[in-house]
Coordinates of N, CA and C in Angstrom, one line a residue:
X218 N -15.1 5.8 16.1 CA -15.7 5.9 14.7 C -17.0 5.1 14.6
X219 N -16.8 4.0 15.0 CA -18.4 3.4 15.2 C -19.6 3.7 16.0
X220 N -19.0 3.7 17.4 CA -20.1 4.3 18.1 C -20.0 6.0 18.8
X221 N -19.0 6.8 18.2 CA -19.4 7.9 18.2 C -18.9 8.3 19.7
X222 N -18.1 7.5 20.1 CA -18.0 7.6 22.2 C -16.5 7.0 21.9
X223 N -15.2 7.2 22.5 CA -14.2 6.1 23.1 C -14.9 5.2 24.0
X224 N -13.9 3.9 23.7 CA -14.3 3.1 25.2 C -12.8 3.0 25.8
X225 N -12.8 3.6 27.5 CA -12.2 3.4 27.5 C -11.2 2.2 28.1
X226 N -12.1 1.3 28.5 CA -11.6 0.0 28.5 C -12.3 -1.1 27.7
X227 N -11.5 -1.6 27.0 CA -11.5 -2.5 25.7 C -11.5 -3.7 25.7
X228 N -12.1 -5.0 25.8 CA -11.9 -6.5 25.8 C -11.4 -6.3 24.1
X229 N -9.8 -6.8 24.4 CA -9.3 -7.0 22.7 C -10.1 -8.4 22.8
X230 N -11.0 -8.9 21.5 CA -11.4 -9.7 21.4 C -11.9 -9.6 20.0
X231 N -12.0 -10.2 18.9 CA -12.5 -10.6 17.6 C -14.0 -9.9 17.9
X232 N -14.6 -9.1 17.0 CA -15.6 -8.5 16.8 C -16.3 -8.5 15.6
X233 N -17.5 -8.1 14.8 CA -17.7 -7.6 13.7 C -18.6 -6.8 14.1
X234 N -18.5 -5.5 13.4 CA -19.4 -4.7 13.2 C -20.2 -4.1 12.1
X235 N -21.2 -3.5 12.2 CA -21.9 -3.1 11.0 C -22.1 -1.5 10.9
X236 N -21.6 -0.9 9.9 CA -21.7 0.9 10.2 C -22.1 1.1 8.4
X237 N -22.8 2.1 7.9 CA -23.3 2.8 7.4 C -23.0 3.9 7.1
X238 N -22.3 4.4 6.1 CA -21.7 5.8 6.0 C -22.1 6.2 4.7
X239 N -22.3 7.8 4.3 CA -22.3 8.0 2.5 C -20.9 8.7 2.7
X240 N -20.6 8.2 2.0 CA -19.3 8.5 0.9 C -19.1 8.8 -0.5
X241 N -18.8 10.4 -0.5 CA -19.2 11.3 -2.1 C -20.4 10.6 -2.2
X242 N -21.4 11.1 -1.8 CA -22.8 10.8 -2.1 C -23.7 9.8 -2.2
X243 N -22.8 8.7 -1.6 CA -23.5 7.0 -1.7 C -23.3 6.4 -1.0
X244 N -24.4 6.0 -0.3 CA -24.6 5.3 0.6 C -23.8 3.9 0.6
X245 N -22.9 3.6 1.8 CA -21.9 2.7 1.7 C -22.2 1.4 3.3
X246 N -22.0 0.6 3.1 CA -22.2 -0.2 4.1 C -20.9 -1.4 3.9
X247 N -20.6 -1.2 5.7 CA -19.6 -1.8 5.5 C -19.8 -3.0 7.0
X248 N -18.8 -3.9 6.4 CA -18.8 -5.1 7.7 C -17.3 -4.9 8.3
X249 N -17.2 -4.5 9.8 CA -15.7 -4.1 9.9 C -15.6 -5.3 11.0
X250 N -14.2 -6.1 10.3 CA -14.1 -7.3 11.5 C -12.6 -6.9 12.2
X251 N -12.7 -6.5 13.6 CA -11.9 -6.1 14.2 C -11.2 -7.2 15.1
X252 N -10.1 -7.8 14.7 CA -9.1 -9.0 15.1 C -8.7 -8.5 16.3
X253 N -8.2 -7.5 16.6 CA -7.7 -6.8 17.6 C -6.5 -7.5 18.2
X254 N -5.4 -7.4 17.3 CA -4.2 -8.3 17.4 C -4.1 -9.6 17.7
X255 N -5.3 -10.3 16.6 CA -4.7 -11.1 16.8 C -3.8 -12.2 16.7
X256 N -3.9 -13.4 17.5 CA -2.1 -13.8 17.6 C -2.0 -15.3 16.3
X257 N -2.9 -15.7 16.5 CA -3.4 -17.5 15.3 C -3.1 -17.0 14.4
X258 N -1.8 -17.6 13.8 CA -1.4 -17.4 12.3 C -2.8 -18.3 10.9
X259 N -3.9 -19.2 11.5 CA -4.7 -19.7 10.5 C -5.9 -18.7 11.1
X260 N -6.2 -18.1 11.8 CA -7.6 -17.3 12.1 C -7.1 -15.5 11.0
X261 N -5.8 -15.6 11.0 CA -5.3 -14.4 10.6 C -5.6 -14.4 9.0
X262 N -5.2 -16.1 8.2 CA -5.2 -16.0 7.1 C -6.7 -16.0 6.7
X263 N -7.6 -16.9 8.0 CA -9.2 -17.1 6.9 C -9.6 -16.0 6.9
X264 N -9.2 -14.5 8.3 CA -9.9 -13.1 7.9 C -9.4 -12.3 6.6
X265 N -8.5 -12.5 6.2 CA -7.8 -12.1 5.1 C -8.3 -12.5 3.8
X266 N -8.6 -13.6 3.8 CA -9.7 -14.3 2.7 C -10.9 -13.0 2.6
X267 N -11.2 -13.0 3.4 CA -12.5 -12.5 3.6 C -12.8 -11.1 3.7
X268 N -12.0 -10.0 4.0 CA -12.0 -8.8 3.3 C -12.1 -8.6 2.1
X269 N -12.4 -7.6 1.7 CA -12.4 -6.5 0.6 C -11.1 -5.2 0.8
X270 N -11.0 -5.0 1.9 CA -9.8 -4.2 2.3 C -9.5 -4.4 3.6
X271 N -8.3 -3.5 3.6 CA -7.7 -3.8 5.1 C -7.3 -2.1 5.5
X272 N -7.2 -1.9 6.8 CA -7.5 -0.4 7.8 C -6.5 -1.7 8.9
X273 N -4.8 -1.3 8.1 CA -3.6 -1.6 9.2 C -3.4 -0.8 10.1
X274 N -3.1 -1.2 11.9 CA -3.6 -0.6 12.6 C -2.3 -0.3 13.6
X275 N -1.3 0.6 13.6 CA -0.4 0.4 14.7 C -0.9 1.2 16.0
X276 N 0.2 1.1 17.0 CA 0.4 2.1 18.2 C 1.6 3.1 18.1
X277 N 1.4 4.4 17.9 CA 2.4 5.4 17.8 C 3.4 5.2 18.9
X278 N 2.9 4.2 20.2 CA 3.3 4.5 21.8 C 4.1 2.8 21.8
X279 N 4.2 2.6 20.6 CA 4.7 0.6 20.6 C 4.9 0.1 19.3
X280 N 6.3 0.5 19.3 CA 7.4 0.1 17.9 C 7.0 -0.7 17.4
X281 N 6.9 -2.3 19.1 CA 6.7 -3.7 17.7 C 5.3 -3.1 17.2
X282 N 4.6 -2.8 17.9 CA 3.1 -2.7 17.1 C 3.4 -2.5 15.6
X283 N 4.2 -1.7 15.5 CA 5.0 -0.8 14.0 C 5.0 -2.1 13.1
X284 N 6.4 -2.3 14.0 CA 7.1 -3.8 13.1 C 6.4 -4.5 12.9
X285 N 5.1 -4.6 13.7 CA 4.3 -6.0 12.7 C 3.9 -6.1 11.5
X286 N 3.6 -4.5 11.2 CA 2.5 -4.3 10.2 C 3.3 -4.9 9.1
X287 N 4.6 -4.4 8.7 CA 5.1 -5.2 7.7 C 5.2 -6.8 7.6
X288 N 5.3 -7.7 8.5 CA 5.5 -9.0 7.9 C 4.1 -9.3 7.8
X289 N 2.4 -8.6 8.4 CA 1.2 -8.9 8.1 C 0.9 -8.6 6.7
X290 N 1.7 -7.2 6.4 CA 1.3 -7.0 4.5 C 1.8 -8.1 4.3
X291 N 2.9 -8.5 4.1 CA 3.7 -9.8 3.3 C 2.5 -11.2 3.6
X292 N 2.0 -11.4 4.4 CA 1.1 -12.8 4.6 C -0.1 -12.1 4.1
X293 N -0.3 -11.1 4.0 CA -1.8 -10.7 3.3 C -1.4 -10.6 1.6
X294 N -0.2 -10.1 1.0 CA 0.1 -10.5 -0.4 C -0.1 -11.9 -0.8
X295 N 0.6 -13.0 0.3 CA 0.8 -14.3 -0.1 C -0.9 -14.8 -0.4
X296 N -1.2 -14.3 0.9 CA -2.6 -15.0 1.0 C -3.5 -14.4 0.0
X297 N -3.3 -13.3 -0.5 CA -4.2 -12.4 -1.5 C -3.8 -12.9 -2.9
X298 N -2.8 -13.6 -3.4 CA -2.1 -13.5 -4.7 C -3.0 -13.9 -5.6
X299 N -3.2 -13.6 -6.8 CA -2.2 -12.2 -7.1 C -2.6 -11.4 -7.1
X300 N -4.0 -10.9 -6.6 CA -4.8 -9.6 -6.5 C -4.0 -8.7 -5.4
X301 N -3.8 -7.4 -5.7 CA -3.3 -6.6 -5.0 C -4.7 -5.9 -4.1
X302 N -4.4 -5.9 -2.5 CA -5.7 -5.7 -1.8 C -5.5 -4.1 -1.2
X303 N -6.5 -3.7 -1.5 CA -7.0 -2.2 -0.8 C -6.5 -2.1 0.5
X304 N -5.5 -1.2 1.4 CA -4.9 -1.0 2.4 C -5.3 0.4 2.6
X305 N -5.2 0.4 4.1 CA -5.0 2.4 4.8 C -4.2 1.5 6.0
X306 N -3.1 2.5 5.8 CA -2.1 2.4 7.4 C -2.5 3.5 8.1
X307 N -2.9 3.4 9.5 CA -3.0 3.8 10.3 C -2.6 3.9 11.7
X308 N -1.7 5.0 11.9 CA -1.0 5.3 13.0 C -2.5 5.7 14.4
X309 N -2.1 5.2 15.4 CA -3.5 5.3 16.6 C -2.5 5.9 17.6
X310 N -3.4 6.4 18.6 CA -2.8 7.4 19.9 C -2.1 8.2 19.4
X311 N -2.5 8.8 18.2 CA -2.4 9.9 18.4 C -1.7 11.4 19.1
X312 N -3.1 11.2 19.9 CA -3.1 11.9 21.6 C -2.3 11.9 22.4
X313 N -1.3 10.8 22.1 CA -0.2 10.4 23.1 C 1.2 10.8 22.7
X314 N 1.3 11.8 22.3 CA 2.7 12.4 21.8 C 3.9 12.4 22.2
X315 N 3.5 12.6 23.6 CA 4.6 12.4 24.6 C 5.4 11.2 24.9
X316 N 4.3 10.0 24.6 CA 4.9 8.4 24.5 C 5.1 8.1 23.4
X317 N 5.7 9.1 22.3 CA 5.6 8.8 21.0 C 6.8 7.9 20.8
X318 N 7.2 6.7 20.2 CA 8.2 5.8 19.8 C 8.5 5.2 18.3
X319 N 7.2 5.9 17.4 CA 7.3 6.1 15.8 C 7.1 7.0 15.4
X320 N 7.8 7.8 14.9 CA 7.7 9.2 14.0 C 6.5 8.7 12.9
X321 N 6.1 10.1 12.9 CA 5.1 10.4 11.7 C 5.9 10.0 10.1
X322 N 6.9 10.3 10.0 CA 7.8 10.1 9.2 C 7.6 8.5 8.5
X323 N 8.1 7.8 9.7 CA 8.2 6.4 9.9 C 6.8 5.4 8.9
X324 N 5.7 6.0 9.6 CA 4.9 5.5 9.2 C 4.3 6.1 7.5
X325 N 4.7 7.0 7.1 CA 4.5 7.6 5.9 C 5.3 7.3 4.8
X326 N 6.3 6.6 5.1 CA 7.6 5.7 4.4 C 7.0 4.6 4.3
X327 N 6.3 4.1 5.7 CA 6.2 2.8 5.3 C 4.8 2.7 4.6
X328 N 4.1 3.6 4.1 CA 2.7 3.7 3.7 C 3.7 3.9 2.2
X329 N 3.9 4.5 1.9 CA 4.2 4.6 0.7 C 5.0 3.5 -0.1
X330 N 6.0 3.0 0.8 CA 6.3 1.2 0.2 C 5.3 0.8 0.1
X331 N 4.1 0.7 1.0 CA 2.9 -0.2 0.4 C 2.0 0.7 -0.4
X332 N 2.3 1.4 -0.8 CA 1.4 2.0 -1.8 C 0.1 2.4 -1.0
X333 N -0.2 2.7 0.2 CA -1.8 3.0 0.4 C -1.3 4.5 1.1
X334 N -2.8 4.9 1.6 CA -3.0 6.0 2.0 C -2.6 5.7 3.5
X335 N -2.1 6.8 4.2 CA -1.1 6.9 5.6 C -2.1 8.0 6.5
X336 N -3.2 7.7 7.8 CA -3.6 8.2 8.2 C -2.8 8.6 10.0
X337 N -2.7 9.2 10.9 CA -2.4 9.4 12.1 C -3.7 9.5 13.0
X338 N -3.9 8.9 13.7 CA -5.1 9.7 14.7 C -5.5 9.4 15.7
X339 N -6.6 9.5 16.4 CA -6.7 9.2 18.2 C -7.7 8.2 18.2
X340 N -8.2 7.2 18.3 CA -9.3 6.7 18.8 C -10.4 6.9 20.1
X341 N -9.3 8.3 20.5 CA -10.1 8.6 21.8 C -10.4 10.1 21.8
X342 N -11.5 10.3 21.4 CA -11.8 11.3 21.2 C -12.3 12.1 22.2
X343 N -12.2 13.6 21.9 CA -12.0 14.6 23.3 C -11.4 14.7 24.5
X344 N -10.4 13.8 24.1 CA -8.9 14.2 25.1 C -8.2 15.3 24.4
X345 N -6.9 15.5 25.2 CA -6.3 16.9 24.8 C -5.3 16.4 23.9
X346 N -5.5 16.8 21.9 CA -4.1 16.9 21.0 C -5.2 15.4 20.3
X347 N -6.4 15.4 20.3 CA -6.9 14.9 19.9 C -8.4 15.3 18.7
X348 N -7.8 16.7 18.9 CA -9.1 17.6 18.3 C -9.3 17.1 16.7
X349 N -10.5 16.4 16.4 CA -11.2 16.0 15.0 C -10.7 14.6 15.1
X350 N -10.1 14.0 16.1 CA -9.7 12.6 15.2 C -10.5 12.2 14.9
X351 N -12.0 12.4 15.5 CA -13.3 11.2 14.9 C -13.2 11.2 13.4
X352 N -13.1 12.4 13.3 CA -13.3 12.5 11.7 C -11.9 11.7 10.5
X353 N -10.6 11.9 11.2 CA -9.6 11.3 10.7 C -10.1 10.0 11.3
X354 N -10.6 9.2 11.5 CA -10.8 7.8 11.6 C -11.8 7.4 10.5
X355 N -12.8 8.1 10.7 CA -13.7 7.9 9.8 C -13.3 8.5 8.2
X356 N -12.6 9.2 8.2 CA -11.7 9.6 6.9 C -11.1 8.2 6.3
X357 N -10.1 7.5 7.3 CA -9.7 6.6 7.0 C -10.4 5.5 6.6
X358 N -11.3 5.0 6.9 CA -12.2 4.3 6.5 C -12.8 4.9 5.3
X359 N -13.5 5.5 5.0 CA -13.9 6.2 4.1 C -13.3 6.4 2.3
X360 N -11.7 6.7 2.5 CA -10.6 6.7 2.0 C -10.3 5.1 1.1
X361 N -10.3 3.9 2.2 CA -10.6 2.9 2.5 C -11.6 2.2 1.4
X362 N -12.7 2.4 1.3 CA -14.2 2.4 0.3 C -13.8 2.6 -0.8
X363 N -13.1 4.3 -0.8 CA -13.1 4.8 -2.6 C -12.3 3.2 -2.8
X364 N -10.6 3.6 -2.5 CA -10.2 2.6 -3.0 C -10.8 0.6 -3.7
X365 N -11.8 0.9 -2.6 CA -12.0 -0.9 -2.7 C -13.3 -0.4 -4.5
X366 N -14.1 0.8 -4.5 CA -14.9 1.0 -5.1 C -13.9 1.1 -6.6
X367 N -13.0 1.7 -6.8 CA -11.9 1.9 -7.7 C -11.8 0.7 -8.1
X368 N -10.8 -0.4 -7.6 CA -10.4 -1.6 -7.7 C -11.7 -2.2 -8.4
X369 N -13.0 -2.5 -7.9 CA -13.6 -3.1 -8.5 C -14.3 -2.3 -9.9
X370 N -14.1 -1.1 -10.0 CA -14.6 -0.3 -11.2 C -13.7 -0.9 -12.6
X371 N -12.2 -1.2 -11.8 CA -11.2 -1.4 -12.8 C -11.2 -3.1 -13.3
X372 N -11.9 -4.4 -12.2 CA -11.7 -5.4 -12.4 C -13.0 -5.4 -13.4
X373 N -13.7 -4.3 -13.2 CA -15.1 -5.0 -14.0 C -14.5 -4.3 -15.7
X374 N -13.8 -3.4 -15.6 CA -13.4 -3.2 -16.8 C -12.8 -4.3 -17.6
X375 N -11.9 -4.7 -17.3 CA -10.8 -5.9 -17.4 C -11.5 -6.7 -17.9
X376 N -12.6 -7.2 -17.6 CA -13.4 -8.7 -17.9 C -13.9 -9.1 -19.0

């Protein structure tokens, strides 16, 4: 989604990036800080401070990946209270069907307990059973914005 290429080998390592997208006609800029699982229960809460939303990230091919996501919502509620924070759940590999170990299902249940939008898709684009994910990534994100742009349309109402 960012740079338009997979990589296909990855230093999981804390990142931030800067990307640029219009969204319904407006120019959007966003800071994406990619933790990339990580493990520090105090590095976890100060990034959570620090969004505006969150793009939850499993492995279709790795259950616990699944199972984390919910005790991460619950420490992102605690740490967010009481503001309810902009989420997209996002199922990754896609592509990898064959090693599938969470139903589509699965993840659509659990998007809908949390109330956000429930995306599937490949981060590796132009492999085979991967056709458009770029776009479903960038969908996600995108999806992502309205939400955080809503939220604040409504907090400025409130005031």
């Amino acid at each position: 989604f960012l740079f338009s290429y997979f990589l296909s080998f990855f230093l999981h390592t804390e990142s931030t990036y800067r990307h640029q997208a219009s969204i319904d006609d407006e120019m959007v800029s966003m800071e994406i800080l990619d933790t990339a699982g990580q493990e520090d229960l105090l590095q976890k809460e100060g990034h959570m401070r620090w969004g505006d939303g969150f793009v939850l990230v499993y492995d279709i091919t790795d259950r616990r990946s699944f199972e984390d996501v919910a005790p991460l919502r619950s420490l992102l509620e605690e740490v967010r209270k009481p503001r309810h924070v902009p989420l997209v759940l996002v199922g990754n590999k896609a592509d990898l069907e064959h090693a599938r170990q969470v139903a589509t299902e699965e993840g659509e249940r659990l998007a809908a307990d949390m109330a956000c939008a429930f995306y599937e898709c490949s981060a590796c684009a132009g492999t085979a059973g991967a056709a458009g994910s770029a776009g479903t990534v960038a969908e996600a994100f995108h999806e992502l914005c309205r939400e955080v742009r809503r939220r604040r349309a409504v907090q400025g109402k409130s005031r």
